[in-house]
Every structure is written in C-alpha cells, then in structure tokens.
Tab-separated table of N, CA and C in Angstrom:
chain	number	residue	atom	x	y	z
A	212	MET	N	0.843	-1.177	0.000
A	212	MET	CA	0.000	0.000	0.000
A	212	MET	C	0.889	1.242	0.000
A	213	ALA	N	0.648	2.100	-0.897
A	213	ALA	CA	1.469	3.287	-1.051
A	213	ALA	C	1.295	4.230	0.124
A	214	GLY	N	2.413	4.729	0.618
A	214	GLY	CA	2.372	5.722	1.677
A	214	GLY	C	2.260	5.175	3.083
A	215	GLU	N	2.050	3.868	3.228
A	215	GLU	CA	1.938	3.305	4.575
A	215	GLU	C	3.321	3.087	5.158
A	216	LYS	N	3.459	3.425	6.415
A	216	LYS	CA	4.718	3.188	7.110
A	216	LYS	C	4.624	1.843	7.812
A	217	THR	N	5.700	1.090	7.760
A	217	THR	CA	5.708	-0.179	8.481
A	217	THR	C	6.218	0.070	9.889
A	218	ILE	N	5.631	-0.652	10.818
A	218	ILE	CA	6.018	-0.520	12.220
A	218	ILE	C	6.927	-1.688	12.554
A	219	SER	N	8.064	-1.388	13.146
A	219	SER	CA	9.013	-2.450	13.464
A	219	SER	C	8.465	-3.357	14.553
A	220	PRO	N	8.842	-4.636	14.511
A	220	PRO	CA	8.393	-5.576	15.550
A	220	PRO	C	8.810	-5.131	16.949
A	221	ASN	N	9.957	-4.488	17.078
A	221	ASN	CA	10.397	-4.018	18.390
A	221	ASN	C	9.442	-2.967	18.943
A	222	PHE	N	8.977	-2.081	18.089
A	222	PHE	CA	8.033	-1.057	18.528
A	222	PHE	C	6.730	-1.701	18.967
A	223	GLU	N	6.237	-2.642	18.175
A	223	GLU	CA	4.981	-3.306	18.510
A	223	GLU	C	5.092	-4.071	19.821
A	224	ALA	N	6.198	-4.762	20.025
A	224	ALA	CA	6.401	-5.511	21.269
A	224	ALA	C	6.483	-4.556	22.452
A	225	SER	N	7.170	-3.444	22.269
A	225	SER	CA	7.285	-2.450	23.339
A	225	SER	C	5.929	-1.841	23.669
A	226	LEU	N	5.145	-1.578	22.655
A	226	LEU	CA	3.815	-1.008	22.868
A	226	LEU	C	2.916	-1.993	23.609
A	227	GLU	N	2.973	-3.260	23.236
A	227	GLU	CA	2.179	-4.275	23.929
A	227	GLU	C	2.588	-4.380	25.392
A	228	GLU	N	3.886	-4.347	25.654
A	228	GLU	CA	4.380	-4.417	27.035
A	228	GLU	C	3.926	-3.193	27.825
A	229	LEU	N	3.987	-2.022	27.218
A	229	LEU	CA	3.543	-0.802	27.884
A	229	LEU	C	2.048	-0.863	28.196
A	230	GLU	N	1.259	-1.362	27.269
A	230	GLU	CA	-0.182	-1.493	27.506
A	230	GLU	C	-0.457	-2.456	28.659
A	231	ARG	N	0.315	-3.541	28.742
A	231	ARG	CA	0.153	-4.499	29.831
A	231	ARG	C	0.488	-3.847	31.166
A	232	ILE	N	1.567	-3.066	31.191
A	232	ILE	CA	1.983	-2.379	32.415
A	232	ILE	C	0.912	-1.384	32.856
A	233	VAL	N	0.386	-0.620	31.919
A	233	VAL	CA	-0.643	0.371	32.246
A	233	VAL	C	-1.875	-0.311	32.828
A	234	LYS	N	-2.286	-1.433	32.245
A	234	LYS	CA	-3.450	-2.158	32.767
A	234	LYS	C	-3.201	-2.618	34.196
A	235	GLU	N	-2.006	-3.128	34.467
A	235	GLU	CA	-1.673	-3.575	35.821
A	235	GLU	C	-1.720	-2.410	36.806
A	236	LEU	N	-1.159	-1.275	36.404
A	236	LEU	CA	-1.140	-0.110	37.287
A	236	LEU	C	-2.546	0.444	37.510
A	237	GLU	N	-3.383	0.408	36.476
A	237	GLU	CA	-4.740	0.939	36.604
A	237	GLU	C	-5.611	0.098	37.526
A	238	LYS	N	-5.293	-1.177	37.670
A	238	LYS	CA	-6.056	-2.030	38.588
A	238	LYS	C	-5.964	-1.496	40.012
A	239	GLY	N	-4.782	-1.013	40.374
A	239	GLY	CA	-4.598	-0.409	41.684
A	239	GLY	C	-4.456	-1.383	42.837
A	240	ASP	N	-4.284	-2.666	42.552
A	240	ASP	CA	-4.187	-3.637	43.634
A	240	ASP	C	-2.773	-4.178	43.846
A	241	LEU	N	-1.789	-3.513	43.273
A	241	LEU	CA	-0.400	-3.934	43.434
A	241	LEU	C	0.229	-3.244	44.639
A	242	PRO	N	1.183	-3.918	45.277
A	242	PRO	CA	1.933	-3.252	46.342
A	242	PRO	C	2.710	-2.061	45.763
A	243	LEU	N	2.992	-1.090	46.603
A	243	LEU	CA	3.664	0.130	46.153
A	243	LEU	C	4.977	-0.172	45.441
A	244	GLU	N	5.790	-1.030	46.019
A	244	GLU	CA	7.098	-1.309	45.417
A	244	GLU	C	6.954	-1.921	44.024
A	245	GLN	N	6.016	-2.830	43.861
A	245	GLN	CA	5.799	-3.438	42.549
A	245	GLN	C	5.254	-2.404	41.562
A	246	SER	N	4.385	-1.530	42.019
A	246	SER	CA	3.861	-0.463	41.162
A	246	SER	C	4.980	0.449	40.690
A	247	LEU	N	5.871	0.801	41.594
A	247	LEU	CA	6.996	1.660	41.219
A	247	LEU	C	7.916	0.971	40.219
A	248	THR	N	8.155	-0.311	40.421
A	248	THR	CA	9.003	-1.063	39.498
A	248	THR	C	8.385	-1.088	38.106
A	249	LEU	N	7.092	-1.354	38.030
A	249	LEU	CA	6.411	-1.356	36.736
A	249	LEU	C	6.424	0.034	36.109
A	250	PHE	N	6.179	1.055	36.923
A	250	PHE	CA	6.184	2.433	36.427
A	250	PHE	C	7.543	2.785	35.831
A	251	GLU	N	8.613	2.417	36.525
A	251	GLU	CA	9.962	2.726	36.051
A	251	GLU	C	10.296	1.969	34.771
A	252	SER	N	9.782	0.763	34.620
A	252	SER	CA	10.084	-0.006	33.418
A	252	SER	C	9.266	0.470	32.221
A	253	GLY	N	8.143	1.131	32.495
A	253	GLY	CA	7.271	1.613	31.405
A	253	GLY	C	7.746	2.935	30.940
C-alpha cells in the first residue's frame, strides 16, 4: 500500500508491554514497590 509506514516488531512488542503495564497499574491492587518497578520499566 502506497504511503503506509511499516512498524518495526520491536516497537509493537514495546507497545504491547507498555499497555500491559498500564493495565496492571490501573487495577490499583499492586503493592507500592511493585507499582513503582512497573512504572519505572514503562
């Protein structure tokens, strides 16, 4: 398809991981230390 940009697999994997982290943090049932660790990795 003309004009479409391809997204690298690394970007897609990183985006999926970030979405998973955000969902975990939004639940709000994690201990503070685990929340901070996830926040720092995201």
